[in-house]
Short mmCIF file of C-alpha atoms in Angstrom, two decimals:
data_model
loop_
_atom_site.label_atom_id
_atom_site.label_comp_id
_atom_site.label_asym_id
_atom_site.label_seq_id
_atom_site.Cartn_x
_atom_site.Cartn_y
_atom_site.Cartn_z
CA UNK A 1 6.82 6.84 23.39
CA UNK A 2 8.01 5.79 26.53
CA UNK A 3 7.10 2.21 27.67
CA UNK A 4 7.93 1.22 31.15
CA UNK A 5 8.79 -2.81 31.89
CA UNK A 6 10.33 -5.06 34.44
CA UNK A 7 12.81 -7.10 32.55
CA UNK A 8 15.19 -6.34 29.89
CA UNK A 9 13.85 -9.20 27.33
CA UNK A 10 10.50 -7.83 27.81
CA UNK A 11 11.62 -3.35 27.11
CA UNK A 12 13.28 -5.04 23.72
CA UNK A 13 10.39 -6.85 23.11
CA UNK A 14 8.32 -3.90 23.58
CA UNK A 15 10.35 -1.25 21.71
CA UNK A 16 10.28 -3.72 18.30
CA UNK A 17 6.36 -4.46 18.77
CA UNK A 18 5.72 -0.51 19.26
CA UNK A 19 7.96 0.90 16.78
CA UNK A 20 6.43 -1.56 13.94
CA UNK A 21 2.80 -0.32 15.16
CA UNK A 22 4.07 2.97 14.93
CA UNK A 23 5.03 2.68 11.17
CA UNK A 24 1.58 1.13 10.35
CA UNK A 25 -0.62 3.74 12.10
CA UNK A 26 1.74 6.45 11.01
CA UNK A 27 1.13 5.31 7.33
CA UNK A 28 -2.99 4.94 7.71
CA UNK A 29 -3.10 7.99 9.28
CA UNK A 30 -1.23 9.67 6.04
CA UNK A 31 -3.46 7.80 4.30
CA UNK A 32 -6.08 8.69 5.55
CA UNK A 33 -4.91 12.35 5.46
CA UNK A 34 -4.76 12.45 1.64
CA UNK A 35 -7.85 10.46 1.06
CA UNK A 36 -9.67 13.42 3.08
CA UNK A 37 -8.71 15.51 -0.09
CA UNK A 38 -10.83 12.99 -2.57
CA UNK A 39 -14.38 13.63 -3.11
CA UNK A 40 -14.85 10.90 -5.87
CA UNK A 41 -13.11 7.08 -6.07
CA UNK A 42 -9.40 7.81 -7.54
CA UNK A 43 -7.44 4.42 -8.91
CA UNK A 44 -4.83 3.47 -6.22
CA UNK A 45 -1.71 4.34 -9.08
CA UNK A 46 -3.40 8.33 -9.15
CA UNK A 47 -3.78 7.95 -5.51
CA UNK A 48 -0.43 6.82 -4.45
CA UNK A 49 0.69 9.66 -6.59
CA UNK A 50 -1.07 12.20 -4.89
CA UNK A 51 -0.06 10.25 -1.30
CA UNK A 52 3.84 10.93 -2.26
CA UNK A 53 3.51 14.57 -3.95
CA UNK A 54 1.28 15.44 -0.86
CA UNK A 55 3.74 14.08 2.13
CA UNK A 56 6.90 15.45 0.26
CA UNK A 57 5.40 19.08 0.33
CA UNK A 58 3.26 19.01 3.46
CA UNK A 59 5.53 16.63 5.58
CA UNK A 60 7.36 19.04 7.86
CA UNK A 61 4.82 21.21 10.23
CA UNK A 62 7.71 23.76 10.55
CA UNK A 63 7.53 24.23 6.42
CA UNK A 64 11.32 23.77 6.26
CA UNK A 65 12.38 20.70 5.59
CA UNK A 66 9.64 18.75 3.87
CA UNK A 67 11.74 16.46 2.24
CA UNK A 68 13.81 15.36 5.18
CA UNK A 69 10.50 15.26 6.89
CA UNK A 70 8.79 12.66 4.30
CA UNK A 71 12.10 10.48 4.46
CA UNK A 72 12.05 10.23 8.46
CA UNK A 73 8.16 9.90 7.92
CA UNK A 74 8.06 6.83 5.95
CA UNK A 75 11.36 5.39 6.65
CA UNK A 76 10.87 1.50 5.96
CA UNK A 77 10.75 -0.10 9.80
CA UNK A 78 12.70 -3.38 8.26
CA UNK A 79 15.49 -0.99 7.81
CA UNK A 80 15.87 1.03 11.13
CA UNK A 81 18.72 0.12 12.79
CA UNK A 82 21.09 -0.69 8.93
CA UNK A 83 20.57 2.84 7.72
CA UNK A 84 18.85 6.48 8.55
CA UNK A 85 17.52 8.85 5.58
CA UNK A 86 20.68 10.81 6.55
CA UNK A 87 22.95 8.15 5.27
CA UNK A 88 22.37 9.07 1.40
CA UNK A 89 22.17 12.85 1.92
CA UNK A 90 24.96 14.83 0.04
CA UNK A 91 25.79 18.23 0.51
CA UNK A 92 23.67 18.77 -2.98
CA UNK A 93 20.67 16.62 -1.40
CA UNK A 94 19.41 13.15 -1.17
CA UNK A 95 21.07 10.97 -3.74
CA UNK A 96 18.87 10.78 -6.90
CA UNK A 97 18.89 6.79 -6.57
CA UNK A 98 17.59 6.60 -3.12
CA UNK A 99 14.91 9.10 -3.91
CA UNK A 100 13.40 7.22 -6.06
CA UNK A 101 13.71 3.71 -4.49
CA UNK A 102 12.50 5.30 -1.50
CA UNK A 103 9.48 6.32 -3.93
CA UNK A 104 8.89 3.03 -4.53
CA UNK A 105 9.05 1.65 -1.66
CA UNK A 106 6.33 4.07 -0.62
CA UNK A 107 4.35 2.78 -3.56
CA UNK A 108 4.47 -0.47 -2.28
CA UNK A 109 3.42 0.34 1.14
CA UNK A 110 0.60 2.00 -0.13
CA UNK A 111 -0.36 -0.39 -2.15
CA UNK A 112 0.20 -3.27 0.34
CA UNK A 113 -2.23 -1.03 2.96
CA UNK A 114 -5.03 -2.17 0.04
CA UNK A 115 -3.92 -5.45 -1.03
CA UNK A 116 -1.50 -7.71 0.41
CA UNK A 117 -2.26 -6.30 4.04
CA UNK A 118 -5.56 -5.31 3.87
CA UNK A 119 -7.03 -7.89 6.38
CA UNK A 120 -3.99 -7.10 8.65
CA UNK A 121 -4.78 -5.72 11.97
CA UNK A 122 -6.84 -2.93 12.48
CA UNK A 123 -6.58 -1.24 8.83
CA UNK A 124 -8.48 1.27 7.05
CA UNK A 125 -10.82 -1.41 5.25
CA UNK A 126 -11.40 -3.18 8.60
CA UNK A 127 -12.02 -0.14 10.03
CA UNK A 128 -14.26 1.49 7.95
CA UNK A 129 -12.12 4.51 6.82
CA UNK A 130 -11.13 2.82 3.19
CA UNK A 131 -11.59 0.38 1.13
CA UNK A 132 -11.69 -0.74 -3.02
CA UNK A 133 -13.88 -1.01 -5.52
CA UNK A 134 -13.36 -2.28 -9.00
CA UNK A 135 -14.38 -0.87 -12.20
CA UNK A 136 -17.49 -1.74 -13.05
CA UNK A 137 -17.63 -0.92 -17.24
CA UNK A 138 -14.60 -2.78 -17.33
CA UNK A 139 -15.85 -5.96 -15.42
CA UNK A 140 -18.73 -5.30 -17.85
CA UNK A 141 -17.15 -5.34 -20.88
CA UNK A 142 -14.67 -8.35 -19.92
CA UNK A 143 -18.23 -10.49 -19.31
CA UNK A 144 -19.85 -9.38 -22.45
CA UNK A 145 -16.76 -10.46 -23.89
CA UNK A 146 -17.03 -13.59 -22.45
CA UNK A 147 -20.73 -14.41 -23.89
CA UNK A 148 -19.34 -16.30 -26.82
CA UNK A 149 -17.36 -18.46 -24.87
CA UNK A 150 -19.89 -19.40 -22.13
CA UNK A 151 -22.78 -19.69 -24.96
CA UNK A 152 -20.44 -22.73 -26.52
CA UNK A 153 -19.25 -24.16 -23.23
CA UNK A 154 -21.69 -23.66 -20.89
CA UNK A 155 -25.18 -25.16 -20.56
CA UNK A 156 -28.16 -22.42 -20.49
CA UNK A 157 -29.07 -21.22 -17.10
CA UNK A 158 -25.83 -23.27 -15.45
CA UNK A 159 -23.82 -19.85 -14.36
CA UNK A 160 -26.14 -16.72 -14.23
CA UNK A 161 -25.18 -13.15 -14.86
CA UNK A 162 -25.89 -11.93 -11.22
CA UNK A 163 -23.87 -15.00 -10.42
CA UNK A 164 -21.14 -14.49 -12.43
CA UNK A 165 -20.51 -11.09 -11.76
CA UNK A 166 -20.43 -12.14 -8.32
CA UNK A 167 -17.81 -14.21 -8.97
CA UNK A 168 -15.51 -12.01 -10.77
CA UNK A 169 -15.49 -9.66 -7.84
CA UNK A 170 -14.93 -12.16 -5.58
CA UNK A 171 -11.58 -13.84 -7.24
CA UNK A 172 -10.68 -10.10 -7.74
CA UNK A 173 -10.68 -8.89 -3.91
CA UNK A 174 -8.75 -12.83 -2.95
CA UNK A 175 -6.27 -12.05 -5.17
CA UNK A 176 -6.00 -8.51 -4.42
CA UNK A 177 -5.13 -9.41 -0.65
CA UNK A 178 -2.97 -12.11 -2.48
CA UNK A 179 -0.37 -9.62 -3.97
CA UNK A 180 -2.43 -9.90 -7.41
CA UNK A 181 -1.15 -6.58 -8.19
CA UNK A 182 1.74 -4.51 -10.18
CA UNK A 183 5.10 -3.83 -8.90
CA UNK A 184 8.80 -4.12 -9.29
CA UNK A 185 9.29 -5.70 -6.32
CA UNK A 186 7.33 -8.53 -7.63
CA UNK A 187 8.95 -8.90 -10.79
CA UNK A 188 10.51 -11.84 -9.75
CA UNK A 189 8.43 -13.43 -8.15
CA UNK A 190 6.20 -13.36 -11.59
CA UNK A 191 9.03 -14.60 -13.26
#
């Protein structure tokens, strides 16, 4: 992309701005790619999955170098400029270790895209293209379980079951846009 400017401060401006837009249409797009191959609802783990085993075989339109491809594809835009994919290729291949925390960071991208920055610009649940749903039967059975507990501290007709269930999806999609969700990288952070 070529961006034309007046002033220096402005181009570098520019060329940060558009390279970070870049990476987050770059990833809906992909997303959007593998969704295409879904004809029911798929939980985001089996999804992100698919997402990875699809861009590391499909990644290169040439059909050579589809791992190279993926890693240049999804390179984390926090790290351009510290590092390149080709940094932790051997003559064997990619090392083992950065394969896999590349895979995770990948995980976490994806999973951000539906969670933490769902509500972030012009995303695929903003948009239209995407979006979650919670399971039902288990929100079910987590209220039925609950009838015991609401029978001896609730009065009758206070909270009712339309209401309630209402609720519970509620407090799930805030904390899902909250980072509410599982991942190393917020291991700590539990902690």
């Amino acid at each position: 992309v070529l961006a034309f400017t007046n002033a220096v401060q402005d181009a570098a401006h520019q060329a940060g701005f558009i390279e970070s837009r870049n990476y987050r249409f770059t990833l809906r797009s992909s997303i959007q790619k593998v969704l295409g191959d879904f004809t029911a609802p798929v939980p985001l783990s089996d999804f992100t999955e698919a997402f990875i085993a699809h861009w590391r075989s499909h990644s290169d339109e040439g059909g050579a170098e589809h791992e190279e491809a993926y890693y240049h594809r999804f390179f984390p835009k926090d790290r351009v400029g510290r590092s390149r994919p080709g940094d932790y290729k051997t003559s064997k291949g990619y090392i083992p270790a950065f394969s896999e925390e590349f895979d995770r960071r990948v995980r976490w991208e994806v999973a951000s895209e539906f969670g933490y920055d769902a509500l972030v610009g012009r995303t695929l649940e903003k948009t239209g293209c995407a979006g979650v749903a919670f399971d039902a039967d288990r929100i079910a059975t987590a209220l039925e379980a609950m009838v015991p507990w609401r029978e001896e501290n609730m009065q009758p007709g206070q909270v009712d079951d339309t209401g309630l269930l209402a609720f519970v999806h509620l407090l799930l999609h805030r904390v899902r846009t909250r980072t509410a969700y599982e991942h190393p990288y917020l291991a700590r952070y539990r902690e």
